[in-house]
């Protein structure tokens, strides 16, 4: 029997973990793998710079190594920090939410857009997309210019998401990816407001993990 899908929030903000947990409630289905959402206590309050992203690699590796009971892991930060390091030390499947979110978007439409937390995030995201060789299908990436915490609890987050998403739609995006795990609670409302698919990348990663585990059951 497969162990749980361990979804790791690499920042130490419990509110973000709560939002991720809430967004994954509908994935708790009979006979499907258990989903366990955990917070990386050693992580920064929000991953908002390259230094923040790099700082969680060793703690993530240590956590993955300690969870020998897990069936799969999801790193719930859109920069996919530590993804390759974690894959190198476990035979269990490890999913990054940026890779998973982009792959899901490409399965839905020809051109996708990404809503980033800030301008500083975009450069990190583009490095991953360049490695994936998908930049020719990127309609654009635009920032909210908010902190991770503000994206999770801010009173104007939804308004900003709709505004920025609308700009990306005008630029030719047929599907949008939310570029931070903290935006998870807003996915449905943004999709309803804009009339195009909106991908929560953590949901996308968990869906992929479930598919792998169920196919091996």
Tab-separated table of C-alpha atoms in Angstrom:
chain	number	residue	atom	x	y	z
A	1	UNK	CA	0.000	0.000	0.000
A	2	UNK	CA	1.275	3.464	-0.882
A	3	UNK	CA	2.213	5.925	1.817
A	4	UNK	CA	0.867	9.480	1.932
A	5	UNK	CA	1.563	12.241	-0.533
A	6	UNK	CA	3.561	14.655	1.621
A	7	UNK	CA	2.957	18.221	0.442
A	8	UNK	CA	5.714	20.461	1.817
A	9	UNK	CA	5.277	24.207	2.200
A	10	UNK	CA	8.942	25.335	2.198
A	11	UNK	CA	8.183	28.612	3.957
A	12	UNK	CA	7.324	28.790	7.650
A	13	UNK	CA	4.001	30.609	7.202
A	14	UNK	CA	1.320	28.290	8.580
A	15	UNK	CA	-1.420	30.348	6.917
A	16	UNK	CA	-0.019	29.356	3.530
A	17	UNK	CA	-0.050	25.700	4.588
A	18	UNK	CA	-3.655	26.062	5.736
A	19	UNK	CA	-4.595	27.511	2.334
A	20	UNK	CA	-2.882	24.627	0.547
A	21	UNK	CA	-4.644	22.118	2.786
A	22	UNK	CA	-8.006	23.753	2.072
A	23	UNK	CA	-7.370	23.743	-1.702
A	24	UNK	CA	-6.654	20.003	-1.551
A	25	UNK	CA	-9.727	18.964	0.445
A	26	UNK	CA	-11.528	17.700	-2.636
A	27	UNK	CA	-8.604	15.355	-3.381
A	28	UNK	CA	-9.334	13.309	-0.252
A	29	UNK	CA	-11.244	10.551	-2.036
A	30	UNK	CA	-12.047	6.974	-0.979
A	31	UNK	CA	-9.210	4.554	-1.798
A	32	UNK	CA	-6.932	7.405	-2.927
A	33	UNK	CA	-3.586	8.125	-1.243
A	34	UNK	CA	-3.689	10.214	1.921
A	35	UNK	CA	-2.552	13.807	1.496
A	36	UNK	CA	-0.494	15.286	4.316
A	37	UNK	CA	0.400	18.997	4.251
A	38	UNK	CA	3.414	20.015	6.323
A	39	UNK	CA	5.305	23.244	6.976
A	40	UNK	CA	9.093	23.501	6.752
A	41	UNK	CA	9.779	25.115	10.120
A	42	UNK	CA	13.307	26.126	9.104
A	43	UNK	CA	12.108	28.025	6.042
A	44	UNK	CA	11.782	31.803	5.692
A	45	UNK	CA	8.355	33.356	6.290
A	46	UNK	CA	7.998	33.739	2.535
A	47	UNK	CA	10.196	32.614	-0.363
A	48	UNK	CA	10.584	35.864	-2.267
A	49	UNK	CA	14.212	35.899	-3.476
A	50	UNK	CA	16.805	33.554	-4.929
A	51	UNK	CA	18.503	33.478	-1.531
A	52	UNK	CA	15.228	32.458	0.139
A	53	UNK	CA	14.780	29.723	-2.444
A	54	UNK	CA	18.303	28.365	-2.095
A	55	UNK	CA	18.190	28.492	1.713
A	56	UNK	CA	15.565	25.749	1.976
A	57	UNK	CA	17.340	23.109	-0.119
A	58	UNK	CA	19.150	21.309	2.704
A	59	UNK	CA	16.167	21.448	5.107
A	60	UNK	CA	13.965	20.041	2.333
A	61	UNK	CA	16.441	17.223	1.691
A	62	UNK	CA	16.535	16.427	5.400
A	63	UNK	CA	12.744	16.328	5.602
A	64	UNK	CA	12.428	14.079	2.553
A	65	UNK	CA	15.076	11.726	3.948
A	66	UNK	CA	13.221	11.531	7.267
A	67	UNK	CA	9.872	10.607	5.710
A	68	UNK	CA	10.578	7.035	4.662
A	69	UNK	CA	6.843	6.323	5.025
A	70	UNK	CA	5.855	8.707	2.206
A	71	UNK	CA	4.560	7.499	-1.137
A	72	UNK	CA	5.418	10.736	-2.942
A	73	UNK	CA	6.442	14.323	-2.239
A	74	UNK	CA	5.212	17.678	-3.536
A	75	UNK	CA	7.359	20.797	-3.034
A	76	UNK	CA	4.725	23.514	-2.771
A	77	UNK	CA	6.703	26.570	-3.816
A	78	UNK	CA	6.509	27.912	-7.372
A	79	UNK	CA	10.294	28.262	-7.676
A	80	UNK	CA	10.614	24.462	-7.249
A	81	UNK	CA	13.423	24.889	-4.682
A	82	UNK	CA	15.438	21.766	-3.935
A	83	UNK	CA	13.547	19.716	-6.518
A	84	UNK	CA	16.577	18.062	-8.092
A	85	UNK	CA	18.400	17.659	-4.769
A	86	UNK	CA	15.380	15.876	-3.294
A	87	UNK	CA	15.019	13.656	-6.348
A	88	UNK	CA	18.670	12.688	-5.998
A	89	UNK	CA	18.256	11.233	-2.495
A	90	UNK	CA	14.982	9.292	-2.738
A	91	UNK	CA	13.425	6.753	-5.056
A	92	UNK	CA	9.984	8.136	-4.237
A	93	UNK	CA	8.535	10.510	-6.875
A	94	UNK	CA	9.085	14.200	-6.111
A	95	UNK	CA	6.982	16.842	-7.871
A	96	UNK	CA	7.629	20.572	-8.099
A	97	UNK	CA	4.553	22.741	-8.449
A	98	UNK	CA	5.999	24.975	-11.164
A	99	UNK	CA	6.811	22.057	-13.454
A	100	UNK	CA	3.444	20.470	-12.689
A	101	UNK	CA	1.464	23.682	-13.123
A	102	UNK	CA	3.048	24.488	-16.470
A	103	UNK	CA	2.543	20.934	-17.747
A	104	UNK	CA	-1.121	21.087	-16.742
A	105	UNK	CA	-1.532	24.448	-18.477
A	106	UNK	CA	0.010	23.117	-21.687
A	107	UNK	CA	-2.497	20.258	-21.593
A	108	UNK	CA	-5.374	22.765	-21.490
A	109	UNK	CA	-4.461	25.379	-24.110
A	110	UNK	CA	-1.859	26.530	-26.622
A	111	UNK	CA	-0.614	29.590	-24.732
A	112	UNK	CA	-0.392	30.117	-20.998
A	113	UNK	CA	0.211	33.032	-18.679
A	114	UNK	CA	1.675	33.117	-15.168
A	115	UNK	CA	0.716	35.425	-12.305
A	116	UNK	CA	3.828	35.996	-10.193
A	117	UNK	CA	4.139	37.348	-6.671
A	118	UNK	CA	6.698	40.004	-7.641
A	119	UNK	CA	9.070	41.155	-10.349
A	120	UNK	CA	11.899	39.407	-8.493
A	121	UNK	CA	10.124	36.055	-8.852
A	122	UNK	CA	9.872	36.187	-12.622
A	123	UNK	CA	13.565	35.648	-13.337
A	124	UNK	CA	13.576	32.474	-11.210
A	125	UNK	CA	10.464	31.195	-12.954
A	126	UNK	CA	11.906	31.842	-16.420
A	127	UNK	CA	14.995	29.759	-15.637
A	128	UNK	CA	12.759	26.758	-14.977
A	129	UNK	CA	10.661	27.382	-18.084
A	130	UNK	CA	13.796	27.758	-20.223
A	131	UNK	CA	14.990	24.366	-18.976
A	132	UNK	CA	11.542	22.938	-19.784
A	133	UNK	CA	11.761	24.543	-23.269
A	134	UNK	CA	8.251	26.014	-23.046
A	135	UNK	CA	8.958	29.744	-23.399
A	136	UNK	CA	7.617	29.743	-26.955
A	137	UNK	CA	4.165	28.949	-25.526
A	138	UNK	CA	4.301	31.559	-22.765
A	139	UNK	CA	1.992	34.490	-23.474
A	140	UNK	CA	3.498	36.405	-20.565
A	141	UNK	CA	4.183	36.567	-16.857
A	142	UNK	CA	3.122	39.556	-14.761
A	143	UNK	CA	3.543	40.300	-11.045
A	144	UNK	CA	1.126	41.212	-8.280
A	145	UNK	CA	4.012	42.888	-6.406
A	146	UNK	CA	2.809	41.537	-3.070
A	147	UNK	CA	4.485	39.430	-0.404
A	148	UNK	CA	3.671	35.730	-0.053
A	149	UNK	CA	1.824	36.511	3.182
A	150	UNK	CA	-0.217	39.280	1.519
A	151	UNK	CA	-1.189	36.946	-1.313
A	152	UNK	CA	-2.592	34.487	1.221
A	153	UNK	CA	-4.404	36.914	3.526
A	154	UNK	CA	-4.584	40.279	1.745
A	155	UNK	CA	-8.003	41.872	1.312
A	156	UNK	CA	-7.168	43.046	-2.222
A	157	UNK	CA	-5.479	39.862	-3.427
A	158	UNK	CA	-8.451	38.628	-5.443
A	159	UNK	CA	-8.913	42.027	-7.095
A	160	UNK	CA	-5.245	42.131	-8.092
A	161	UNK	CA	-5.332	38.552	-9.367
A	162	UNK	CA	-8.292	39.336	-11.599
A	163	UNK	CA	-6.706	42.541	-12.881
A	164	UNK	CA	-3.350	40.962	-13.674
A	165	UNK	CA	-5.018	37.853	-15.076
A	166	UNK	CA	-7.107	40.066	-17.348
A	167	UNK	CA	-3.961	41.684	-18.725
A	168	UNK	CA	-2.438	38.280	-19.443
A	169	UNK	CA	-5.648	37.200	-21.169
A	170	UNK	CA	-5.365	40.267	-23.409
A	171	UNK	CA	-1.778	39.245	-24.187
A	172	UNK	CA	-3.064	35.958	-25.562
A	173	UNK	CA	-3.091	33.625	-22.553
A	174	UNK	CA	-5.788	30.956	-22.910
A	175	UNK	CA	-5.023	29.485	-19.466
A	176	UNK	CA	-3.410	30.963	-16.356
A	177	UNK	CA	-1.107	29.458	-13.739
A	178	UNK	CA	-1.050	30.896	-10.225
A	179	UNK	CA	2.638	31.510	-9.534
A	180	UNK	CA	2.585	30.988	-5.769
A	181	UNK	CA	1.117	28.332	-3.484
A	182	UNK	CA	-0.301	31.126	-1.319
A	183	UNK	CA	-2.768	32.071	-4.071
A	184	UNK	CA	-4.505	28.676	-3.917
A	185	UNK	CA	-7.684	29.814	-2.158
A	186	UNK	CA	-8.505	32.271	-4.965
A	187	UNK	CA	-8.348	29.918	-7.956
A	188	UNK	CA	-12.057	29.294	-8.494
A	189	UNK	CA	-13.050	32.968	-8.160
A	190	UNK	CA	-10.342	34.100	-10.579
A	191	UNK	CA	-11.434	31.472	-13.097
A	192	UNK	CA	-15.079	32.548	-12.784
A	193	UNK	CA	-14.176	36.213	-13.191
A	194	UNK	CA	-11.966	35.739	-16.271
A	195	UNK	CA	-13.757	32.906	-18.064
A	196	UNK	CA	-10.588	30.919	-18.821
A	197	UNK	CA	-9.015	27.969	-16.973
A	198	UNK	CA	-6.889	28.843	-13.944
A	199	UNK	CA	-4.413	26.269	-12.664
A	200	UNK	CA	-3.491	25.968	-9.001
A	201	UNK	CA	-0.058	24.352	-9.402
A	202	UNK	CA	-0.192	22.535	-6.066
A	203	UNK	CA	-3.418	20.826	-7.118
A	204	UNK	CA	-1.734	19.983	-10.431
A	205	UNK	CA	1.266	18.424	-8.675
A	206	UNK	CA	-0.883	16.408	-6.282
A	207	UNK	CA	-2.978	15.148	-9.208
A	208	UNK	CA	0.189	13.908	-10.916
A	209	UNK	CA	1.399	12.270	-7.697
A	210	UNK	CA	-1.952	10.534	-7.216
A	211	UNK	CA	-1.845	9.246	-10.781
A	212	UNK	CA	1.586	7.733	-10.277
A	213	UNK	CA	0.718	6.104	-6.961
A	214	UNK	CA	-2.636	4.750	-8.124
A	215	UNK	CA	-1.112	3.309	-11.294
A	216	UNK	CA	1.447	1.469	-9.147
A	217	UNK	CA	-1.057	0.254	-6.561
